[in-house]
Amino acid sequence: MPDPIPRPITRLIEEFGRLPTIGPKTAQRLAFFLLRAPAAQVAALGAAVTGLREHVVTCARCGNYADQDPCSICCDPTRDQQLLCVVEDPLDLLAIERSGGFNGVYHVLHGVIAPLDGVGPDELNLSALAQRVRREGLREVIVATNASIEGDATAAYINGLLEADSLVVSRLARGLARGGDIEYVDAATIAMALEGRSRVADDWPSGV
Amino acid sequence: MPDPIPRPITRLIEEFGRLPTIGPKTAQRLAFFLLRAPAAQVAALGAAVTGLREHVVTCARCGNYADQDPCSICCDPTRDQQLLCVVEDPLDLLAIERSGGFNGVYHVLHGVIAPLDGVGPDELNLSALAQRVRREGLREVIVATNASIEGDATAAYINGLLEADSLVVSRLARGLARGGDIEYVDAATIAMALEGRSRVADDWPSGV
């Protein structure tokens, strides 16, 4: 029998269903929620979606999403402009910024080297990275890609790409997350935490 | 430190976060997905949200969402117009329609009697229901509200509201869902399934 849902509703259900983590049931629930929501809320959501790309730019220097080019981080004179942190995507940048432990500048790759997915160095923001190192006299490049096989491979590639006498290329420490119970930590992480152990001193742990 | 996310992005994250089942992390993930998605997909989602209320009407007879008033179900001459199924919301109507087991017409309450939430009979589409019974010469009213305390209370209220010699007011059967393992069924449902048991005959179960 013909489906009794009006086309504008099925269209919205389809569009919601194309979003990550939104399955058919949730898409249906969201569409019917909006049918009963105040008109102002529906209008606000529609305007926020439509206006997303109109007012967001990509910083030509670091690749992050911003409302100005260059972005406020790149333009900030109080930041350490010779210390660079390379990340896979803007959400990683956000997490690092919110940690409060970094005062340098960033470079967003918008991805990671993943040969099985057809993503090689040319598909990432990597040539711009090499140019920045030459042009900006960087002191250290922290490769803060994820602690995964692809993240490690990308770090190795960057290390080979940027090899120079005066440049330090570093990687974030591996180990236990704060609050974690060793009993539930995976074997590889425990092995790395053992390997990277450091002496207990009067001022350790710092800042924890 | 100031949050480095441009305002158009935080606005979209806020709007996504107002939707049911969408928490802050998912809202963030959706917004950043749309930043990388093809412009056509973002535009399609925005248009589907904005156009939702422009082209959807409520059927004055049954209360369902439709693209015409009265809706296609109410106008369908092949349907049993004296058999009415009362539901809480359009998603329940949809589920019953898709079951293929109902050829009557519907009445959508857009809610259920829930005193603790301040929802009484006046907040629902109930006076219209009483009018339909008088006007349309209904033979039977199936109260297909949910099998919950509120659904049962609403059914009892409707039964009192529509009491008439020639009108049958019925409720959907309780029992085991198809494919269910008795070991995992809750006690109340098992008790109801025992109470509602029926004799095994040559033609049972029908249509299963």
Tab-separated table of C-alpha atoms in Angstrom:
chain	number	residue	atom	x	y	z
A	1	MET	CA	0.000	0.000	0.000
A	2	PRO	CA	1.221	3.542	-0.656
A	3	ASP	CA	3.205	5.036	2.187
A	4	PRO	CA	1.114	7.683	3.903
A	5	ILE	CA	3.999	9.984	4.821
A	6	PRO	CA	3.972	13.323	2.937
A	7	ARG	CA	6.995	13.842	0.676
A	8	PRO	CA	8.444	16.828	2.653
A	9	ILE	CA	8.657	14.532	5.691
A	10	THR	CA	10.275	11.601	3.852
A	11	ARG	CA	12.744	14.017	2.261
A	12	LEU	CA	13.832	15.274	5.688
A	13	ILE	CA	14.053	11.701	7.003
A	14	GLU	CA	16.322	10.808	4.064
A	15	GLU	CA	18.565	13.840	4.657
A	16	PHE	CA	18.870	13.100	8.380
A	17	GLY	CA	19.677	9.496	7.517
A	18	ARG	CA	22.704	10.612	5.473
A	19	LEU	CA	24.326	12.035	8.618
A	20	PRO	CA	26.808	9.923	10.596
A	21	THR	CA	25.391	7.930	13.548
A	22	ILE	CA	21.799	8.748	12.464
A	23	GLY	CA	19.957	5.527	11.552
A	24	PRO	CA	16.501	5.259	9.939
A	25	LYS	CA	14.612	5.121	13.258
A	26	THR	CA	16.399	8.157	14.677
A	27	ALA	CA	15.952	10.057	11.410
A	28	GLN	CA	12.221	9.363	11.605
A	29	ARG	CA	12.078	10.422	15.242
A	30	LEU	CA	13.926	13.687	14.505
A	31	ALA	CA	11.641	14.593	11.611
A	32	PHE	CA	8.483	14.011	13.647
A	33	PHE	CA	9.975	15.943	16.572
A	34	LEU	CA	10.483	18.945	14.275
A	35	LEU	CA	6.891	18.665	13.084
A	36	ARG	CA	5.745	19.307	16.659
A	37	ALA	CA	8.512	21.719	17.695
A	38	PRO	CA	7.956	25.495	17.801
A	39	ALA	CA	8.297	27.036	14.363
A	40	ALA	CA	11.128	29.231	15.652
A	41	GLN	CA	13.222	26.184	16.535
A	42	VAL	CA	12.721	24.627	13.100
A	43	ALA	CA	13.628	27.924	11.448
A	44	ALA	CA	16.720	28.277	13.650
A	45	LEU	CA	17.966	24.809	12.731
A	46	GLY	CA	17.348	25.408	9.027
A	47	ALA	CA	19.145	28.751	9.135
A	48	ALA	CA	22.086	27.281	11.064
A	49	VAL	CA	22.508	24.494	8.489
A	50	THR	CA	22.140	26.774	5.468
A	51	GLY	CA	24.403	29.466	6.924
A	52	LEU	CA	27.158	27.070	7.912
A	53	ARG	CA	29.286	27.360	4.799
A	54	GLU	CA	28.473	30.998	4.131
A	55	HIS	CA	30.334	32.378	7.105
A	56	VAL	CA	33.039	29.825	7.784
A	57	VAL	CA	36.413	30.082	6.074
A	58	THR	CA	39.522	27.889	6.136
A	59	CYS	CA	42.655	29.536	7.488
A	60	ALA	CA	45.129	29.477	4.611
A	61	ARG	CA	48.030	29.111	7.031
A	62	CYS	CA	46.940	26.323	9.355
A	63	GLY	CA	43.900	24.769	7.632
A	64	ASN	CA	41.555	25.181	10.598
A	65	TYR	CA	37.964	26.374	10.238
A	66	ALA	CA	37.687	30.010	11.265
A	67	ASP	CA	35.642	33.160	10.843
A	68	GLN	CA	38.654	35.049	9.506
A	69	ASP	CA	41.709	34.213	7.397
A	70	PRO	CA	44.304	33.968	8.928
A	71	CYS	CA	42.559	32.616	12.038
A	72	SER	CA	42.737	34.075	15.541
A	73	ILE	CA	45.211	31.412	16.721
A	74	CYS	CA	47.645	32.080	13.876
A	75	CYS	CA	47.348	35.834	14.467
A	76	ASP	CA	47.821	35.657	18.234
A	77	PRO	CA	51.146	37.360	19.114
A	78	THR	CA	51.210	35.769	22.576
A	79	ARG	CA	51.531	32.285	21.101
A	80	ASP	CA	54.835	30.486	20.435
A	81	GLN	CA	54.956	30.779	16.650
A	82	GLN	CA	57.990	28.464	16.344
A	83	LEU	CA	56.215	25.530	18.036
A	84	LEU	CA	53.849	23.692	15.682
A	85	CYS	CA	51.320	20.979	16.499
A	86	VAL	CA	50.121	18.896	13.562
A	87	VAL	CA	46.634	17.382	13.922
A	88	GLU	CA	44.369	15.216	11.790
A	89	ASP	CA	41.255	17.394	12.017
A	90	PRO	CA	39.753	20.476	13.723
A	91	LEU	CA	38.138	18.405	16.487
A	92	ASP	CA	41.578	17.194	17.582
A	93	LEU	CA	42.787	20.815	17.537
A	94	LEU	CA	39.871	21.743	19.747
A	95	ALA	CA	40.641	18.980	22.249
A	96	ILE	CA	44.291	20.018	22.443
A	97	GLU	CA	43.383	23.690	22.844
A	98	ARG	CA	40.964	22.856	25.654
A	99	SER	CA	43.664	20.884	27.478
A	100	GLY	CA	45.346	24.184	28.275
A	101	GLY	CA	48.719	22.541	27.749
A	102	PHE	CA	49.678	24.013	24.377
A	103	ASN	CA	50.562	27.600	23.464
A	104	GLY	CA	52.025	27.103	19.991
A	105	VAL	CA	50.299	27.116	16.613
A	106	TYR	CA	48.648	24.350	14.626
A	107	HIS	CA	48.548	22.666	11.251
A	108	VAL	CA	45.454	20.672	10.264
A	109	LEU	CA	45.982	17.811	7.811
A	110	HIS	CA	42.243	17.147	7.319
A	111	GLY	CA	42.926	13.442	7.316
A	112	VAL	CA	45.671	10.893	7.812
A	113	ILE	CA	47.713	8.635	5.531
A	114	ALA	CA	45.535	5.567	4.920
A	115	PRO	CA	46.568	3.613	1.812
A	116	LEU	CA	43.677	1.129	2.094
A	117	ASP	CA	41.266	4.067	1.801
A	118	GLY	CA	43.222	5.647	-1.032
A	119	VAL	CA	44.457	8.531	1.109
A	120	GLY	CA	48.097	9.325	0.364
A	121	PRO	CA	50.265	12.336	1.213
A	122	ASP	CA	48.931	14.266	-1.780
A	123	GLU	CA	45.370	14.124	-0.433
A	124	LEU	CA	46.429	15.817	2.808
A	125	ASN	CA	47.562	19.308	3.749
A	126	LEU	CA	51.232	18.127	3.761
A	127	SER	CA	53.053	20.192	1.137
A	128	ALA	CA	51.808	23.282	2.967
A	129	LEU	CA	53.383	21.844	6.121
A	130	ALA	CA	56.817	21.499	4.476
A	131	GLN	CA	56.537	25.080	3.238
A	132	ARG	CA	55.694	26.369	6.693
A	133	VAL	CA	58.755	24.675	8.200
A	134	ARG	CA	61.046	26.341	5.667
A	135	ARG	CA	59.336	29.725	5.767
A	136	GLU	CA	58.590	30.167	9.456
A	137	GLY	CA	61.812	28.934	11.054
A	138	LEU	CA	60.031	26.377	13.239
A	139	ARG	CA	61.864	25.020	16.274
A	140	GLU	CA	59.734	21.917	16.904
A	141	VAL	CA	56.932	20.065	15.150
A	142	ILE	CA	54.727	17.925	17.417
A	143	VAL	CA	52.993	15.326	15.262
A	144	ALA	CA	49.770	14.894	17.206
A	145	THR	CA	48.066	12.498	14.830
A	146	ASN	CA	46.077	9.725	16.513
A	147	ALA	CA	47.834	6.883	18.328
A	148	SER	CA	46.816	4.481	15.577
A	149	ILE	CA	48.563	2.632	12.770
A	150	GLU	CA	47.624	5.360	10.302
A	151	GLY	CA	48.598	8.098	12.771
A	152	ASP	CA	51.986	6.476	13.352
A	153	ALA	CA	52.560	6.015	9.618
A	154	THR	CA	51.727	9.653	9.030
A	155	ALA	CA	54.149	10.693	11.781
A	156	ALA	CA	56.910	8.606	10.212
A	157	TYR	CA	56.222	10.176	6.819
A	158	ILE	CA	56.303	13.695	8.279
A	159	ASN	CA	59.546	12.914	10.080
A	160	GLY	CA	61.114	11.867	6.787
A	161	LEU	CA	59.651	14.887	5.019
A	162	LEU	CA	60.939	17.448	7.505
A	163	GLU	CA	64.359	16.069	8.352
A	164	ALA	CA	66.660	18.993	9.125
A	165	ASP	CA	69.473	19.515	11.598
A	166	SER	CA	67.819	22.180	13.694
A	167	LEU	CA	64.223	20.900	13.663
A	168	VAL	CA	62.828	18.632	16.383
A	169	VAL	CA	59.994	16.316	15.321
A	170	SER	CA	58.168	14.846	18.314
A	171	ARG	CA	55.182	12.639	19.098
A	172	LEU	CA	52.778	12.773	22.070
A	173	ALA	CA	53.516	10.394	24.966
A	174	ARG	CA	51.802	7.021	25.190
A	175	GLY	CA	50.553	5.738	28.483
A	176	LEU	CA	47.662	5.498	30.915
A	177	ALA	CA	44.772	7.888	30.648
A	178	ARG	CA	43.950	9.729	33.849
A	179	GLY	CA	41.638	7.759	36.138
A	180	GLY	CA	42.157	4.505	34.253
A	181	ASP	CA	42.186	1.100	35.922
A	182	ILE	CA	45.214	-0.905	34.741
A	183	GLU	CA	43.110	-4.058	34.823
A	184	TYR	CA	41.102	-2.807	31.818
A	185	VAL	CA	43.893	-1.232	29.767
A	186	ASP	CA	44.876	-3.016	26.550
A	187	ALA	CA	48.154	-4.890	26.370
A	188	ALA	CA	49.827	-2.641	23.807
A	189	THR	CA	49.184	0.471	25.870
A	190	ILE	CA	50.500	-1.173	29.042
A	191	ALA	CA	53.640	-2.241	27.179
A	192	MET	CA	54.179	1.329	25.967
A	193	ALA	CA	53.526	2.742	29.444
A	194	LEU	CA	56.185	0.426	30.859
A	195	GLU	CA	58.629	1.387	28.117
A	196	GLY	CA	58.067	5.098	28.651
A	197	ARG	CA	58.276	5.033	32.420
A	198	SER	CA	60.022	7.924	34.175
A	199	ARG	CA	61.652	8.319	37.575
A	200	VAL	CA	59.480	9.545	40.422
A	201	ALA	CA	60.932	12.888	41.466
A	202	ASP	CA	59.874	15.506	43.996
A	203	ASP	CA	57.961	17.444	41.353
A	204	TRP	CA	56.272	14.533	39.576
A	205	PRO	CA	53.597	14.456	38.347
A	206	SER	CA	53.684	18.051	37.194
A	207	GLY	CA	50.492	19.931	36.641
A	208	VAL	CA	48.299	16.874	37.318
B	1	MET	CA	41.109	30.848	26.775
B	2	PRO	CA	38.622	31.871	24.090
B	3	ASP	CA	37.018	28.988	22.274
B	4	PRO	CA	38.405	28.835	18.748
B	5	ILE	CA	35.223	27.564	17.081
B	6	PRO	CA	33.595	30.114	14.719
B	7	ARG	CA	30.110	31.243	15.798
B	8	PRO	CA	28.254	29.682	12.799
B	9	ILE	CA	29.632	26.286	13.841
B	10	THR	CA	28.735	26.639	17.544
B	11	ARG	CA	25.259	27.819	16.546
B	12	LEU	CA	24.704	24.659	14.494
B	13	ILE	CA	26.092	22.490	17.300
B	14	GLU	CA	23.609	24.139	19.717
B	15	GLU	CA	20.680	23.575	17.340
B	16	PHE	CA	21.594	19.916	16.776
B	17	GLY	CA	21.908	19.506	20.531
B	18	ARG	CA	18.285	20.567	21.003
B	19	LEU	CA	17.117	17.526	19.036
B	20	PRO	CA	16.121	14.345	20.891
B	21	THR	CA	18.849	11.666	21.274
B	22	ILE	CA	21.520	14.118	20.029
B	23	GLY	CA	24.076	14.788	22.783
B	24	PRO	CA	26.878	17.380	22.725
B	25	LYS	CA	29.475	15.010	21.202
B	26	THR	CA	27.158	13.868	18.412
B	27	ALA	CA	26.065	17.449	17.726
B	28	GLN	CA	29.733	18.397	17.339
B	29	ARG	CA	30.408	15.428	15.072
B	30	LEU	CA	27.402	16.280	12.858
B	31	ALA	CA	28.423	19.916	12.476
B	32	PHE	CA	31.989	19.043	11.488
B	33	PHE	CA	30.689	16.364	9.103
B	34	LEU	CA	28.602	19.008	7.328
B	35	LEU	CA	31.653	21.283	7.085
B	36	ARG	CA	33.345	18.613	4.985
B	37	ALA	CA	30.275	17.319	3.133
B	38	PRO	CA	29.458	18.349	-0.446
B	39	ALA	CA	27.752	21.746	-0.553
B	40	ALA	CA	24.765	20.142	-2.269
B	41	GLN	CA	24.172	17.832	0.688
B	42	VAL	CA	24.291	20.707	3.186
B	43	ALA	CA	21.901	22.721	1.027
B	44	ALA	CA	19.544	19.742	0.700
B	45	LEU	CA	19.399	19.252	4.477
B	46	GLY	CA	18.820	22.973	5.072
B	47	ALA	CA	16.059	23.082	2.477
B	48	ALA	CA	14.407	19.945	3.868
B	49	VAL	CA	14.347	21.422	7.390
B	50	THR	CA	13.118	24.839	6.291
B	51	GLY	CA	10.500	23.419	3.922
B	52	LEU	CA	9.126	20.947	6.444
B	53	ARG	CA	6.294	23.084	7.793
B	54	GLU	CA	5.591	24.892	4.543
B	55	HIS	CA	4.176	21.904	2.725
B	56	VAL	CA	2.801	19.700	5.481
B	57	VAL	CA	-0.786	20.119	6.695
B	58	THR	CA	-2.783	18.434	9.433
B	59	CYS	CA	-5.838	16.502	8.293
B	60	ALA	CA	-8.804	18.210	9.972
B	61	ARG	CA	-10.658	14.899	10.207
B	62	CYS	CA	-8.083	12.510	11.646
B	63	GLY	CA	-5.235	14.755	12.850
B	64	ASN	CA	-2.523	13.018	10.842
B	65	TYR	CA	0.185	14.901	8.975
B	66	ALA	CA	-0.590	14.959	5.282
B	67	ASP	CA	0.035	16.840	2.054
B	68	GLN	CA	-3.684	17.458	1.577
B	69	ASP	CA	-6.681	18.076	3.835
B	70	PRO	CA	-8.527	15.727	4.206
B	71	CYS	CA	-5.683	13.201	3.900
B	72	SER	CA	-5.481	10.328	1.429
B	73	ILE	CA	-6.454	7.738	4.049
B	74	CYS	CA	-9.612	9.603	5.066
B	75	CYS	CA	-10.536	10.090	1.412
B	76	ASP	CA	-9.943	6.492	0.385
B	77	PRO	CA	-13.302	4.936	-0.601
B	78	THR	CA	-11.908	1.385	-0.362
B	79	ARG	CA	-11.331	1.762	3.377
B	80	ASP	CA	-13.830	0.744	6.086
B	81	GLN	CA	-15.019	4.199	7.187
B	82	GLN	CA	-16.989	2.815	10.165
B	83	LEU	CA	-13.909	1.199	11.736
B	84	LEU	CA	-11.727	3.705	13.603
B	85	CYS	CA	-8.278	3.201	15.097
B	86	VAL	CA	-7.210	5.750	17.707
B	87	VAL	CA	-3.438	6.277	18.032
B	88	GLU	CA	-1.180	8.488	20.136
B	89	ASP	CA	0.894	9.914	17.275
B	90	PRO	CA	1.585	9.665	13.520
B	91	LEU	CA	4.488	7.235	14.014
B	92	ASP	CA	2.095	4.731	15.612
B	93	LEU	CA	-0.304	5.225	12.679
B	94	LEU	CA	2.562	4.505	10.325
B	95	ALA	CA	3.494	1.304	12.135
B	96	ILE	CA	-0.107	0.063	12.070
B	97	GLU	CA	-0.485	0.954	8.388
B	98	ARG	CA	2.692	-0.933	7.524
B	99	SER	CA	1.437	-4.016	9.370
B	100	GLY	CA	-1.050	-4.511	6.567
B	101	GLY	CA	-3.619	-5.639	9.124
B	102	PHE	CA	-5.884	-2.582	9.218
B	103	ASN	CA	-8.208	-1.201	6.535
B	104	GLY	CA	-10.209	1.310	8.570
B	105	VAL	CA	-9.546	4.963	9.272
B	106	TYR	CA	-7.556	6.662	12.010
B	107	HIS	CA	-7.733	9.317	14.687
B	108	VAL	CA	-4.502	10.812	16.027
B	109	LEU	CA	-4.577	12.133	19.601
B	110	HIS	CA	-1.096	13.750	19.388
B	111	GLY	CA	-0.381	12.591	22.913
B	112	VAL	CA	-1.827	10.552	25.748
B	113	ILE	CA	-3.447	11.342	29.108
B	114	ALA	CA	-0.528	11.910	31.505
B	115	PRO	CA	-1.554	13.864	34.615
B	116	LEU	CA	2.009	14.030	35.980
B	117	ASP	CA	3.053	15.864	32.786
B	118	GLY	CA	0.003	18.116	32.882
B	119	VAL	CA	-1.585	16.458	29.860
B	120	GLY	CA	-5.322	16.039	30.365
B	121	PRO	CA	-8.132	15.227	27.939
B	122	ASP	CA	-8.384	18.867	26.871
B	123	GLU	CA	-4.808	18.891	25.614
B	124	LEU	CA	-5.515	16.004	23.245
B	125	ASN	CA	-7.573	15.591	20.073
B	126	LEU	CA	-10.434	14.001	22.101
B	127	SER	CA	-13.478	16.246	21.603
B	128	ALA	CA	-12.988	15.799	17.872
B	129	LEU	CA	-13.091	12.036	18.479
B	130	ALA	CA	-16.460	12.228	20.248
B	131	GLN	CA	-17.835	14.319	17.376
B	132	ARG	CA	-16.622	11.793	14.802
B	133	VAL	CA	-18.380	8.936	16.607
B	134	ARG	CA	-21.678	10.831	16.559
B	135	ARG	CA	-21.331	12.176	13.036
B	136	GLU	CA	-19.884	9.226	11.169
B	137	GLY	CA	-21.929	6.335	12.572
B	138	LEU	CA	-18.863	4.366	13.643
B	139	ARG	CA	-19.237	0.664	14.287
B	140	GLU	CA	-16.067	0.087	16.298
B	141	VAL	CA	-13.340	2.193	17.869
B	142	ILE	CA	-10.024	0.396	18.439
B	143	VAL	CA	-8.084	2.309	21.070
B	144	ALA	CA	-4.524	1.598	19.938
B	145	THR	CA	-2.750	3.763	22.478
B	146	ASN	CA	0.464	2.272	23.868
B	147	ALA	CA	0.353	-0.708	26.251
B	148	SER	CA	1.428	1.558	29.107
B	149	ILE	CA	-0.187	3.014	32.210
B	150	GLU	CA	-0.954	6.240	30.357
B	151	GLY	CA	-2.171	4.337	27.291
B	152	ASP	CA	-4.490	2.211	29.438
B	153	ALA	CA	-5.783	5.264	31.304
B	154	THR	CA	-6.491	6.991	27.999
B	155	ALA	CA	-8.330	3.896	26.754
B	156	ALA	CA	-10.459	3.826	29.895
B	157	TYR	CA	-11.276	7.513	29.482
B	158	ILE	CA	-12.241	7.048	25.845
B	159	ASN	CA	-14.422	4.063	26.762
B	160	GLY	CA	-16.291	6.247	29.262
B	161	LEU	CA	-16.521	9.096	26.770
B	162	LEU	CA	-17.956	7.034	23.933
B	163	GLU	CA	-20.338	4.720	25.772
B	164	ALA	CA	-23.247	3.907	23.462
B	165	ASP	CA	-25.325	0.804	22.864
B	166	SER	CA	-24.239	0.169	19.302
B	167	LEU	CA	-20.560	1.158	19.524
B	168	VAL	CA	-17.797	-1.374	20.266
B	169	VAL	CA	-14.692	0.020	21.987
B	170	SER	CA	-11.762	-2.390	21.789
B	171	ARG	CA	-8.077	-2.585	22.727
B	172	LEU	CA	-5.220	-4.389	20.948
B	173	ALA	CA	-4.281	-7.837	22.282
B	174	ARG	CA	-1.450	-8.261	24.771
B	175	GLY	CA	0.997	-11.080	24.464
B	176	LEU	CA	4.273	-12.309	23.080
B	177	ALA	CA	5.949	-10.449	20.262
B	178	ARG	CA	6.827	-12.603	17.275
B	179	GLY	CA	10.210	-14.310	17.626
B	180	GLY	CA	10.441	-13.581	21.339
B	181	ASP	CA	12.087	-15.925	23.839
B	182	ILE	CA	9.807	-16.445	26.860
B	183	GLU	CA	12.852	-16.528	29.118
B	184	TYR	CA	13.403	-12.797	28.495
B	185	VAL	CA	9.800	-11.573	28.536
B	186	ASP	CA	8.748	-9.458	31.517
B	187	ALA	CA	6.434	-10.941	34.134
B	188	ALA	CA	3.456	-8.681	33.445
B	189	THR	CA	3.437	-9.562	29.758
B	190	ILE	CA	3.682	-13.283	30.476
B	191	ALA	CA	0.773	-12.989	32.903
B	192	MET	CA	-1.303	-11.229	30.257
B	193	ALA	CA	-0.335	-13.768	27.613
B	194	LEU	CA	-1.518	-16.565	29.899
B	195	GLU	CA	-4.763	-14.734	30.619
B	196	GLY	CA	-5.447	-14.116	26.948
B	197	ARG	CA	-4.661	-17.608	25.750
B	198	SER	CA	-6.792	-19.106	23.007
B	199	ARG	CA	-7.538	-22.650	21.885
B	200	VAL	CA	-5.271	-24.108	19.225
B	201	ALA	CA	-7.511	-24.761	16.236
B	202	ASP	CA	-6.841	-26.045	12.719
B	203	ASP	CA	-6.517	-22.506	11.363
B	204	TRP	CA	-4.420	-20.997	14.160
B	205	PRO	CA	-2.342	-18.920	13.964
B	206	SER	CA	-3.986	-17.048	11.132
B	207	GLY	CA	-1.908	-14.982	8.781
B	208	VAL	CA	1.320	-15.529	10.701
